[in-house]
CSV table of C-alpha atoms in Angstrom, one decimal:
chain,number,residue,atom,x,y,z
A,198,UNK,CA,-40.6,-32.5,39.3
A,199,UNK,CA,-41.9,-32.4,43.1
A,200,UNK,CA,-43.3,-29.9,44.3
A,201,UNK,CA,-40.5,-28.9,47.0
A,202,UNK,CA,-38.0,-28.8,44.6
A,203,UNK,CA,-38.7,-25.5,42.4
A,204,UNK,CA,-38.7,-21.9,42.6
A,205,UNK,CA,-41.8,-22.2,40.6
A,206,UNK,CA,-40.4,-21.4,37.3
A,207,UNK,CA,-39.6,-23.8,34.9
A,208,UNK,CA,-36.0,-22.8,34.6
A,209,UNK,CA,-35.7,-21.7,37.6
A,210,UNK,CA,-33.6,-23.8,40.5
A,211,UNK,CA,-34.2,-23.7,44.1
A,212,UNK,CA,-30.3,-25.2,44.3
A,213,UNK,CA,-31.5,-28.1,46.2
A,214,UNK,CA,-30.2,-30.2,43.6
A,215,UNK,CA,-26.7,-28.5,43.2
A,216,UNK,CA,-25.1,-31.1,45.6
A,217,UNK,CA,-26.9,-34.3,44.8
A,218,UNK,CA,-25.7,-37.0,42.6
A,219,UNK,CA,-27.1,-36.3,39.1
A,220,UNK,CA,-28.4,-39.6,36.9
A,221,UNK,CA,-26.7,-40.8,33.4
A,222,UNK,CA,-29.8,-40.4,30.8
A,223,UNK,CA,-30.3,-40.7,27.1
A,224,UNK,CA,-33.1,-38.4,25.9
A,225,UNK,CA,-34.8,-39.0,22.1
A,226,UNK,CA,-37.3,-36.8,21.5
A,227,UNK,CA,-39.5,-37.5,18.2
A,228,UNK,CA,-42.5,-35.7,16.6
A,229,UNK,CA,-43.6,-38.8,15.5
A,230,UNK,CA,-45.7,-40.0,18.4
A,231,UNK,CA,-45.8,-43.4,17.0
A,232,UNK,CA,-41.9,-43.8,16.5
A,233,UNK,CA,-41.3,-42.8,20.2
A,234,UNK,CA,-43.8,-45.7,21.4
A,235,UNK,CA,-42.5,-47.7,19.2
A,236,UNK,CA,-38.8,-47.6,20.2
A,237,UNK,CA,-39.9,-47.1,24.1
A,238,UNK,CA,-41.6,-50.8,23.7
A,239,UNK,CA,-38.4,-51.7,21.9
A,240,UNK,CA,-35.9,-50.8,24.2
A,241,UNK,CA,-37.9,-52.0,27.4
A,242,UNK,CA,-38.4,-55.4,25.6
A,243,UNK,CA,-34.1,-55.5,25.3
A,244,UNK,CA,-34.1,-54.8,29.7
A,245,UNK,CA,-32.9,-50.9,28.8
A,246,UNK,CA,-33.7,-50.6,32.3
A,247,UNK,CA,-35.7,-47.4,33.3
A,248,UNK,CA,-37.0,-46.1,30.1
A,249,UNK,CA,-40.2,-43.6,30.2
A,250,UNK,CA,-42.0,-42.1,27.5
A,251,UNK,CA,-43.4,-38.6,27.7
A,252,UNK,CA,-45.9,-37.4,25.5
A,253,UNK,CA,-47.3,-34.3,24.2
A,254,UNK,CA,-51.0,-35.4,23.6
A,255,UNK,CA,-51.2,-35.3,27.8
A,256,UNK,CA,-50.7,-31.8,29.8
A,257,UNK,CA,-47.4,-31.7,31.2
A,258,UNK,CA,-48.8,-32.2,34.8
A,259,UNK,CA,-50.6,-35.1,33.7
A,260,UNK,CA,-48.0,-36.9,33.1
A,261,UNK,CA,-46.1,-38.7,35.5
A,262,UNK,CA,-42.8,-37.2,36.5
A,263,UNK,CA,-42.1,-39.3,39.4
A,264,UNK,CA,-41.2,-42.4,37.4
A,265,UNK,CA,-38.6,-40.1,35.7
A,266,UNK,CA,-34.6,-39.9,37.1
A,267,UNK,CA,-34.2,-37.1,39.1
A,268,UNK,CA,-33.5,-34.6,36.7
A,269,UNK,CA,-33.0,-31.4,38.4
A,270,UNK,CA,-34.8,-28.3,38.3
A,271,UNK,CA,-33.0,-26.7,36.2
A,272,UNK,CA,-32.1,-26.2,32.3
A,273,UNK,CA,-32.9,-30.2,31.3
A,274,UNK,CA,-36.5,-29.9,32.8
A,275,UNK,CA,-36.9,-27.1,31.0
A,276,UNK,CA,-36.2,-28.3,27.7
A,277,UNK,CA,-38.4,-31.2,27.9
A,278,UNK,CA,-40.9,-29.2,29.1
A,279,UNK,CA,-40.6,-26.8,26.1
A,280,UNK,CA,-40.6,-29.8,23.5
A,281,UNK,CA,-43.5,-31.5,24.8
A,282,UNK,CA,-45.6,-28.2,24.6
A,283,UNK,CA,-44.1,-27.9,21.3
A,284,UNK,CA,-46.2,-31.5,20.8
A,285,UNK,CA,-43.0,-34.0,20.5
A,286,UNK,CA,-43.2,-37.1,22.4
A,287,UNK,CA,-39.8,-37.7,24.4
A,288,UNK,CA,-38.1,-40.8,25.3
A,289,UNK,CA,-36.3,-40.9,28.3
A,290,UNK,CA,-33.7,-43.7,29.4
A,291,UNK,CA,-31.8,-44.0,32.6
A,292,UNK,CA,-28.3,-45.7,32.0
A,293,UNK,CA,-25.9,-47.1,34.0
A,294,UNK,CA,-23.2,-47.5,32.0
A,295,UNK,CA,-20.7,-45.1,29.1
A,296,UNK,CA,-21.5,-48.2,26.9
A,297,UNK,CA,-25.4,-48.5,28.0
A,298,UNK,CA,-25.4,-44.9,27.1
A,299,UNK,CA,-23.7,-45.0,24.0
A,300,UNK,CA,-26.4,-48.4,22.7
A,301,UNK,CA,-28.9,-46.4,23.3
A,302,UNK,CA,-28.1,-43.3,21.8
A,303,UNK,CA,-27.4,-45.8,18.4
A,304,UNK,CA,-31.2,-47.1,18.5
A,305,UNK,CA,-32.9,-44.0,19.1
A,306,UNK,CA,-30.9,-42.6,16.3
A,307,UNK,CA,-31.5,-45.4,14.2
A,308,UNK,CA,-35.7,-45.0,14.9
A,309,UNK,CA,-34.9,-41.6,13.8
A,310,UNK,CA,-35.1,-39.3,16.6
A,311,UNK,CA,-35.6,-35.5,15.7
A,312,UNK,CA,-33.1,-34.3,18.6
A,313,UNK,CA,-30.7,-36.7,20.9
A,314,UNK,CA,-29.6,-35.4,24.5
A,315,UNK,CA,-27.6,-37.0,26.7
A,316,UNK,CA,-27.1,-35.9,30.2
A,317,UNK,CA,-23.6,-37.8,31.7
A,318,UNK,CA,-23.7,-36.6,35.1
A,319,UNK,CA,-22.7,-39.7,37.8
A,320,UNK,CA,-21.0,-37.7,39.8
A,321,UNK,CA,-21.6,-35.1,43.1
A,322,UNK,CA,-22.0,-31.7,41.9
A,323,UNK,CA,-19.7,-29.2,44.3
């Protein structure tokens, strides 16, 4: 998350983000740290396109958020923020595609993700 987009809470929203156009992800998260490395390298050797791993073993500012699809500020951040300082390792995809979204919701299921969330928002927020 950048710093000008936040009302310094995690679930808090400054509502800069209620109007923009909102990405398509698929979000595995795994408390085995190995499994989510494992089907990260997996899916980026396939061309999944933008897939980002985010782990607990490094503080959440550590890690780097930038590389992520512009998630919001809002509820979604704050989940993944709550499971990685719960120490799950999260796998996060940006699709482009229903049927992208819907392949890769199959493999991270089938490497046994502990919770599956998709986000299917391609279109403007009013």
């Amino acid at each position: 998350m950048s710093d000008h987009h936040g009302n310094g809470t995690a679930g808090g929203c400054c509502g800069s983000c209620q109007h923009a156009l909102r990405p398509r992800v698929v979000i595995g998260i795994f408390t085995d740290a190995a499994g989510a490395r494992g089907v990260a390298d997996k899916l980026r050797a396939r061309g999944a396109g933008a897939v980002n791993l985010l782990s607990s073993t490094r503080p959440m500012l550590a890690q780097d958020l930038s590389a992520l699809p512009d998630l919001g500020c809002g509820r979604l951040m704050q989940q993944i923020s709550q499971h990685l300082e719960s120490g799950a390792s999260i796998v996060i995809v940006d699709v482009q595609s229903p049927e992208l979204q819907l392949g890769i919701s199959r493999v991270l299921l089938d490497s046994k993700c502990d919770l599956l969330l998709t986000q299917d928002s391609t279109r403007q927020v009013d």
